[in-house]
Amino acid sequence: MFSGHLLSVLIWLPILGGFAVLAVGNDSPSTARWASLLVSIATFAASVPLYTEFDPHTAAMQFVERAAWIPSVNAHFALGIDGIAMPLILLTTFTTVLVVIAGWGSVHKRVAQYFGAFLILEGAMIGVFCALDALLFYVFWEVMLIPMFIIIGVWGGPRRVYATIKFFLYTFLGSLLMLVALIYLHLKSGSYDLGDFQRLPLSLTAQTMIFLAFFAAFAVKVPMWPVHTWLPDAHVEAPTGGSVILAAIMLKMGGYGFLRLSLPIAPDASRELSWLIIALSLIAVVYIGFVALAQKDMKKLIAYSSIAHMGFVTLGAFVGYKIFAHTGSQTGIGMALDGSMVQMISHGLISGALFLCVGVMYDRVHSRDIDAYGGVVNTMPIFASFMVLFALANAGLPGTSGFVGEFLVILASFKGNVWYAFFAAVTLILGAAYTLWLVKRVIFGPIANDKVAALKDVDGREFLVLGLLAVAVLLVGLWPAPLLDAMHASTQHLTQQLLVSKLVP
Amino acid sequence: MESIYLTIVLAPLVAAILAGIGGRAIGRVGAQSVTILGVATSFALSALVLKRMVFDGAPSFDGSVYTWLVSDGVTMQVGFLIDHLSALMMVVVTFVSLMVHIYTIGYMRDDPGYQRFFSYISLFTFSMLMLVMANNFMQLFFGWEAVGVVSYLLIGFWYTRPTANFASMKAFLVNRVGDFGFVLGIAAVLYYSGSLDYSTVFAHAQAIAAARLQITPTISWSAISFTCICLFIGAMGKSAQMPLHVWLPDSMEGPTPISALIHAATMVTAGIFMVARMSPLFELSNTALSTVLVIGATTAFFMGLLGVVANDIKRVIAYSTLSQLGYMTAALGASAYASAIFHLMTHAFFKALLFLAAGSVIIAMHHEQDMRKMGGLRKYLPITYWTFLIGSLALIGFPGTAGFFSKDALIDAVGRSHLPGAGYATVCLTAGAFVTALYTFRMFFMTFHGEERMDHHTREHLHESPWVVTLPLVLLAIPSAVVGWFTIRPLLFGGFFAGAIQVAPTHDVLGAMASEFHGPGAFLLGAIAGLPVWLAVAGVACAWLFFLKRPQLADAAERRFHGLYRILVAKYGFDWFNENVLAAGARRLGGGLWRFGDQDLIDGVMVDGSARTVGWFSSVLRTVQSGYLYHYAFAMILGLASLLMWLLWRT
């Protein structure tokens, strides 16, 4: 029906659906809930053909659409996906369904607006992943901030104003610099087409400036050390659904940006500055791993854990330059990029699941403090099984998705420098330490207090959400081949792109 | 043929899922039946596989089941390598597992987590089989971590006990320290051979041996030594070698059946198995072999000593396990891989027997584990007594028992090694024979002989355990007693592991022994005159004198050697160091980085600081916007001047 416009549908269906839900108003929350569920499921269903009809043998953009948008500046409404964007879009549509179901019973304030915001956010995020036009990319990038800003600001915790402003300023300042870089590239190339940007020869100085401008935008989103401190605050104040989307999808924008913009547009600067990214990534793994150990708030702990895990994404994205420099061969670069991508998908599933787990407990006890819990397994055995599974996945257990990306990145990093692998592998110890210590204090032990004693195990709705995520986590862990096959052509293509110098002769 | 292997692996997995997820639906009997059926199927088929390979001469199998992933030209598969080594391991694992399954019916009878327990031990069996049957490093690591997780879940099985939760986390984290090395080793393997499949990697072994690994621009290490030592660090975690042994004694917090299955017979021997599997790599690095040898021998002797001062019956056996694992590790270091696997097998039987028998004692004692409150149990628990005695004799290497053949050959083999550290290792292992006998029979006498030190109530209820408990004891006692007679020749000297284990001619200590081997009877006669047997007898005698005949002598010795006694009771201070220096240090470091790095430096100075800077800047701007024309004019002139100067300076 919509053949040829599938990506447009995926963007506009949730956005228009979101506005429709807003129009329903807060007076009939039930209608708003059902309508949102319908829209999110429809969007997910519509996104499935992206995988089933995806051609994994080409790195070229697929499902391409292109229409004139702002002719005066030669900007187009150009969409398309490759093996890097496709899995992230599926992750987005999948996660949004779960967030809608999860918010079903736990949100009672301004219900229509809550769900509407998430649907609009979904459309904008999909837009980021499939925009092929830099201006369009930027518009979606910024539009995405607004619903999230509102979600944290309206449904958030007590310090939500501080958190939203910090979140907004951090990300907005970063993206302004990106806009400057995009305009510069437009002036140089006369187009806003990302493909033209990628083909545009640039001097090393220009590339470096562009790289740093992109870096400001993407490093904040990932987030990389030391521009990460907005994330724990935002997570702590955000409602459960907000945390899930933030962790599962929005952080991926940074990783995606590095892969889609930084590496292909400024490959030489990326090579020159790869040491910086690698260093910051390893600091994220080690330093943040220790910081996570010290957290007393469950959401903060998971937030810090996210930062550490996202370190693998950036490490995998940039370690390829060192592999090439060290071995003189490109073998291993693709593995690092594969690992980086799988880590993004996996982290989306696992961190989303962990935030949902915290949400399940928070809905009952209204506390995020680790000290407020203890012995939850006694009263919530089914929930505890899920939580332990996701915790183990977070610790990178083989057989779960958490292992695949980290394993590939560590294997590949060794080819760059044994010390990269050494510091990256520290996550095996630290990741297990902070995650299992959390489980020990929250889940196991005797019943700690009356609130824990009064806990009811998960209901059918919560079971469904956690169960779907558990299946996804295990599926990716036990059989990651389909995911990697879909990405293979694109990561190989990216390998070529990042190795070919585009310096002005 | 492949479907047999798949069934062997999947039967326990399916059973575990049924008992775990459907536990409430199928009930206690359903859970025990389905899991026992699953593991019995695995055992029967494993035995069939072994029989076909050994007696019918079936070739080994190396094939993949499915492609896990393909990345950058590297194919990682789930697949099986079935040769004599893995087939033997499969039989040992499934047999002990089956015994433990049956035993569990009696031991966990009153436990509310009955189905969950069966589910876990079946899941463990699946994981362990995946580990030993792997034909590549990825799957090896999968099984490696999976057994670790089940071990974690089972040590913390009684999750309301804080000590159990602490022990389970400790076990997982210490193992993760080992895995840290293991992963680096795997990465090195991939780097140098371009594959994770055993066959390809072993084919590239010489290339790895020729390579150097650049550690710093000026320092480079031998790649093969680096790889092997990294892999061995993984083995140290799983097989509890010093200093990564600290988790095993604490793992006794778990129910006794899993102490027998996981923490004695199977999982902890995964490291031994892995190094034997990697023999084509280890043979190329004398440095790595020496490291293995010295660490193993040290563990064998010094961990055995701790068994002498422990009073918890399970902990004594746990220290004994550490010590015996040390023996096996030392044998690996001496390139006597076959000897290590032989001892692994006999140890699996007699140590599982000892743990299960100790469990029988514990049930009778109403979950009292302190041997100081036992004594004289012989007449109440006759079957347990006799089987425990057989296990103890096998453990100390009493002539004729299974443990005698494996241990005596092992010490002999290590004594023939010429690697650096072999002399030290031989002394440790030989002296260890005395220590082993001392702690074993101290435990034996304190538990079953002497005065009855339990309270009146306990004594009244003392009775032998039900048949589901004693049957596995008897079935394990048989191989513990006799299996050595039949297996020493084929396993050690008959080329049983040809193709699976490679030994360089210069390292071939077992080959040298083979020429002197004239059957188990002659071996027995020859060994009776040897030092280890006499030391073992002396150890039993000492135990009898100090702990049964004249207990006051033990107290006197304790006072006389008070310093030594304190060191042993403190377990050499490893736990203290780990908890107060490493764990506390990590927590303090994390807290410090968070407060000073994140909150003070990044947020305080940079983020909020820049917010303040903006505030300051805008306040300046506010004063600048004074409305006086000459201020504006002055600012414009100043700006123009700076712009001009900048342009001049640029050109």
Short mmCIF file of C-alpha atoms in Angstrom, two decimals, chain B residues 332-584:
data_model
loop_
_atom_site.label_atom_id
_atom_site.label_comp_id
_atom_site.label_asym_id
_atom_site.label_seq_id
_atom_site.Cartn_x
_atom_site.Cartn_y
_atom_site.Cartn_z
CA LEU B 332 49.53 -30.17 33.52
CA GLY B 333 52.59 -28.05 34.09
CA ALA B 334 54.76 -31.13 33.87
CA SER B 335 53.13 -31.95 30.50
CA ALA B 336 51.55 -35.04 32.09
CA TYR B 337 48.16 -34.00 30.76
CA ALA B 338 46.90 -37.56 30.67
CA SER B 339 47.87 -37.95 34.28
CA ALA B 340 45.96 -34.80 35.19
CA ILE B 341 42.85 -36.04 33.40
CA PHE B 342 43.24 -39.45 35.02
CA HIS B 343 43.37 -37.85 38.45
CA LEU B 344 40.48 -35.60 37.42
CA MET B 345 38.42 -38.68 36.74
CA THR B 346 39.24 -40.59 39.92
CA HIS B 347 38.91 -37.41 41.94
CA ALA B 348 35.47 -36.81 40.45
CA PHE B 349 34.37 -40.16 41.81
CA PHE B 350 35.90 -40.12 45.24
CA LYS B 351 35.42 -36.44 45.93
CA ALA B 352 31.79 -36.51 44.86
CA LEU B 353 31.48 -39.54 47.12
CA LEU B 354 33.05 -37.71 50.06
CA PHE B 355 30.83 -34.69 49.62
CA LEU B 356 27.68 -36.73 49.27
CA ALA B 357 28.65 -38.85 52.26
CA ALA B 358 29.34 -35.68 54.21
CA GLY B 359 25.90 -34.54 53.13
CA SER B 360 24.45 -37.75 54.50
CA VAL B 361 26.18 -36.96 57.80
CA ILE B 362 24.82 -33.44 57.66
CA ILE B 363 21.27 -34.65 57.15
CA ALA B 364 21.64 -37.04 60.08
CA MET B 365 23.06 -34.21 62.20
CA HIS B 366 20.18 -31.87 61.34
CA HIS B 367 22.34 -29.59 59.25
CA GLU B 368 25.15 -29.34 61.75
CA GLN B 369 28.46 -29.16 59.88
CA ASP B 370 30.88 -28.59 62.74
CA MET B 371 32.93 -31.74 63.28
CA ARG B 372 33.58 -30.76 66.88
CA LYS B 373 29.93 -31.57 67.50
CA MET B 374 30.10 -34.98 65.82
CA GLY B 375 32.01 -38.13 66.68
CA GLY B 376 31.12 -41.78 66.96
CA LEU B 377 28.72 -41.67 64.05
CA ARG B 378 29.98 -45.00 62.76
CA LYS B 379 27.31 -47.08 64.42
CA TYR B 380 24.45 -44.82 63.41
CA LEU B 381 25.41 -44.43 59.75
CA PRO B 382 26.97 -47.71 58.63
CA ILE B 383 26.61 -47.28 54.87
CA THR B 384 27.75 -43.71 55.03
CA TYR B 385 30.66 -44.79 57.20
CA TRP B 386 31.98 -47.45 54.88
CA THR B 387 31.54 -45.41 51.74
CA PHE B 388 33.17 -42.43 53.41
CA LEU B 389 36.06 -44.66 54.37
CA ILE B 390 36.48 -45.81 50.78
CA GLY B 391 36.41 -42.20 49.62
CA SER B 392 38.97 -41.23 52.24
CA LEU B 393 41.32 -44.06 51.31
CA ALA B 394 41.06 -43.10 47.67
CA LEU B 395 41.76 -39.50 48.53
CA ILE B 396 44.94 -40.26 50.45
CA GLY B 397 46.09 -42.62 47.71
CA PHE B 398 45.91 -45.81 49.73
CA PRO B 399 47.44 -48.59 47.62
CA GLY B 400 44.92 -50.21 45.34
CA THR B 401 42.30 -47.49 45.38
CA ALA B 402 41.57 -45.34 42.33
CA GLY B 403 43.19 -42.31 43.91
CA PHE B 404 46.35 -44.29 44.55
CA PHE B 405 46.94 -45.05 40.90
CA SER B 406 46.20 -41.58 39.69
CA LYS B 407 48.04 -39.70 42.39
CA ASP B 408 51.10 -41.88 42.61
CA ALA B 409 51.58 -41.79 38.87
CA LEU B 410 51.03 -38.05 38.97
CA ILE B 411 53.73 -37.43 41.57
CA ASP B 412 56.09 -39.70 39.70
CA ALA B 413 55.41 -37.84 36.46
CA VAL B 414 56.04 -34.43 37.99
CA GLY B 415 59.23 -35.76 39.53
CA ARG B 416 60.52 -36.58 36.08
CA SER B 417 59.96 -33.16 34.63
CA HIS B 418 62.98 -31.02 33.84
CA LEU B 419 61.20 -27.71 33.70
CA PRO B 420 62.21 -24.92 36.07
CA GLY B 421 60.25 -25.40 39.28
CA ALA B 422 59.87 -29.16 38.89
CA GLY B 423 62.02 -29.86 41.96
CA TYR B 424 59.96 -27.51 44.10
CA ALA B 425 56.77 -29.03 42.73
CA THR B 426 57.89 -32.56 43.51
CA VAL B 427 58.66 -31.62 47.11
CA CYS B 428 55.28 -29.90 47.48
CA LEU B 429 53.35 -32.79 46.01
CA THR B 430 55.19 -35.47 47.95
CA ALA B 431 54.84 -33.62 51.23
CA GLY B 432 51.25 -33.01 50.26
CA ALA B 433 50.63 -36.75 50.47
CA PHE B 434 51.25 -36.55 54.22
CA VAL B 435 49.07 -33.47 54.63
CA THR B 436 46.28 -35.07 52.64
CA ALA B 437 46.25 -38.15 54.81
CA LEU B 438 46.41 -36.01 57.95
CA TYR B 439 43.41 -33.80 57.23
CA THR B 440 41.41 -36.61 55.66
CA PHE B 441 41.70 -38.95 58.58
CA ARG B 442 41.41 -36.14 61.10
CA MET B 443 38.04 -35.51 59.52
CA PHE B 444 37.25 -39.20 59.37
CA PHE B 445 38.12 -39.83 63.02
CA MET B 446 36.46 -36.68 64.30
CA THR B 447 33.26 -37.55 62.47
CA PHE B 448 32.86 -41.26 62.85
CA HIS B 449 35.02 -42.31 65.79
CA GLY B 450 35.70 -41.19 69.29
CA GLU B 451 33.23 -39.82 71.76
CA GLU B 452 29.81 -38.65 70.68
CA ARG B 453 29.91 -34.89 71.08
CA MET B 454 26.48 -34.01 69.68
CA ASP B 455 23.66 -32.91 71.96
CA HIS B 456 21.17 -35.35 73.29
CA HIS B 457 18.34 -34.33 70.99
CA THR B 458 20.42 -34.82 67.87
CA ARG B 459 21.71 -38.18 69.05
CA GLU B 460 18.22 -39.52 69.56
CA HIS B 461 17.30 -38.79 65.96
CA LEU B 462 20.44 -40.15 64.36
CA HIS B 463 19.71 -42.70 61.67
CA GLU B 464 21.02 -43.79 58.30
CA SER B 465 19.84 -41.79 55.29
CA PRO B 466 17.20 -43.12 52.87
CA TRP B 467 18.18 -45.26 49.91
CA VAL B 468 18.08 -42.40 47.41
CA VAL B 469 20.98 -40.98 49.41
CA THR B 470 22.92 -44.16 50.06
CA LEU B 471 22.53 -45.65 46.60
CA PRO B 472 24.59 -42.92 44.95
CA LEU B 473 27.18 -43.35 47.70
CA VAL B 474 27.52 -47.02 46.91
CA LEU B 475 27.54 -46.41 43.17
CA LEU B 476 30.29 -43.83 43.58
CA ALA B 477 32.24 -45.96 46.03
CA ILE B 478 32.67 -48.72 43.47
CA PRO B 479 34.64 -46.70 40.91
CA SER B 480 36.45 -44.90 43.73
CA ALA B 481 37.75 -48.24 44.86
CA VAL B 482 38.52 -50.05 41.68
CA VAL B 483 38.52 -47.86 38.59
CA GLY B 484 42.24 -47.24 38.80
CA TRP B 485 43.10 -50.87 38.13
CA PHE B 486 41.46 -50.86 34.75
CA THR B 487 42.20 -47.41 33.54
CA ILE B 488 45.79 -46.64 34.46
CA ARG B 489 47.26 -48.53 31.57
CA PRO B 490 45.07 -47.21 28.75
CA LEU B 491 44.76 -43.66 30.06
CA LEU B 492 48.38 -43.04 30.94
CA PHE B 493 50.39 -45.38 28.78
CA GLY B 494 48.07 -46.68 26.10
CA GLY B 495 47.86 -43.65 23.88
CA PHE B 496 44.24 -43.15 24.85
CA PHE B 497 44.45 -39.42 24.27
CA ALA B 498 46.44 -39.63 21.06
CA GLY B 499 45.20 -36.90 18.79
CA ALA B 500 43.48 -35.05 21.60
CA ILE B 501 46.52 -34.24 23.70
CA GLN B 502 49.90 -33.36 22.26
CA VAL B 503 53.13 -33.64 24.17
CA ALA B 504 56.50 -32.48 22.90
CA PRO B 505 59.08 -35.30 22.97
CA THR B 506 61.31 -33.35 25.35
CA HIS B 507 58.45 -32.98 27.83
CA ASP B 508 57.14 -36.52 27.60
CA VAL B 509 57.43 -37.68 31.21
CA LEU B 510 54.64 -40.22 30.81
CA GLY B 511 56.41 -41.70 27.82
CA ALA B 512 59.45 -42.26 30.02
CA MET B 513 57.30 -43.92 32.65
CA ALA B 514 55.62 -46.14 30.09
CA SER B 515 58.78 -48.15 29.54
CA GLU B 516 58.88 -49.00 33.24
CA PHE B 517 55.18 -49.83 33.47
CA HIS B 518 54.40 -53.53 33.67
CA GLY B 519 50.74 -53.57 34.60
CA PRO B 520 48.82 -52.21 37.57
CA GLY B 521 49.91 -55.01 39.89
CA ALA B 522 53.58 -54.35 39.36
CA PHE B 523 52.91 -50.62 39.60
CA LEU B 524 51.26 -51.20 42.95
CA LEU B 525 54.13 -53.27 44.29
CA GLY B 526 56.63 -50.76 43.08
CA ALA B 527 54.82 -47.84 44.60
CA ILE B 528 54.31 -49.38 48.03
CA ALA B 529 57.96 -48.93 48.64
CA GLY B 530 57.75 -45.30 47.53
CA LEU B 531 57.75 -42.20 49.66
CA PRO B 532 54.20 -40.94 48.97
CA VAL B 533 52.59 -44.13 50.27
CA TRP B 534 54.65 -44.09 53.44
CA LEU B 535 53.91 -40.43 53.98
CA ALA B 536 50.21 -41.17 53.57
CA VAL B 537 50.41 -43.95 56.14
CA ALA B 538 52.30 -41.64 58.46
CA GLY B 539 49.60 -39.03 57.97
CA VAL B 540 46.88 -41.47 58.95
CA ALA B 541 48.90 -42.49 61.98
CA CYS B 542 49.39 -38.93 63.05
CA ALA B 543 45.72 -38.20 62.60
CA TRP B 544 44.89 -41.20 64.72
CA LEU B 545 47.31 -40.16 67.43
CA PHE B 546 46.50 -36.46 67.52
CA PHE B 547 42.78 -36.44 66.96
CA LEU B 548 41.55 -39.77 68.27
CA LYS B 549 44.00 -41.32 70.70
CA ARG B 550 45.43 -38.23 72.35
CA PRO B 551 43.43 -35.12 71.42
CA GLN B 552 45.33 -33.17 74.06
CA LEU B 553 48.39 -33.56 71.83
CA ALA B 554 46.63 -31.59 69.14
CA ASP B 555 45.81 -28.84 71.61
CA ALA B 556 49.40 -28.81 72.79
CA ALA B 557 50.63 -28.54 69.22
CA GLU B 558 48.22 -25.73 68.62
CA ARG B 559 49.68 -23.82 71.56
CA ARG B 560 53.25 -24.72 70.70
CA PHE B 561 52.96 -23.52 67.11
CA HIS B 562 50.56 -20.75 67.82
CA GLY B 563 51.90 -18.41 65.16
CA LEU B 564 51.60 -21.00 62.44
CA TYR B 565 48.17 -21.93 63.69
CA ARG B 566 47.01 -18.31 63.49
CA ILE B 567 48.27 -18.03 59.93
CA LEU B 568 46.39 -21.16 58.92
CA VAL B 569 43.19 -20.13 60.64
CA ALA B 570 43.45 -16.76 58.89
CA LYS B 571 43.83 -18.73 55.64
CA TYR B 572 47.10 -16.89 54.90
CA GLY B 573 45.18 -13.61 54.92
CA PHE B 574 43.87 -13.83 51.37
CA ASP B 575 40.30 -13.12 52.39
CA TRP B 576 41.36 -10.26 54.59
CA PHE B 577 43.38 -8.74 51.80
CA ASN B 578 40.64 -9.15 49.22
CA GLU B 579 37.93 -7.74 51.39
CA ASN B 580 39.82 -4.93 53.04
CA VAL B 581 42.19 -3.90 50.33
CA LEU B 582 40.75 -4.90 46.95
CA ALA B 583 36.99 -4.77 47.49
CA ALA B 584 37.00 -1.90 49.95
#
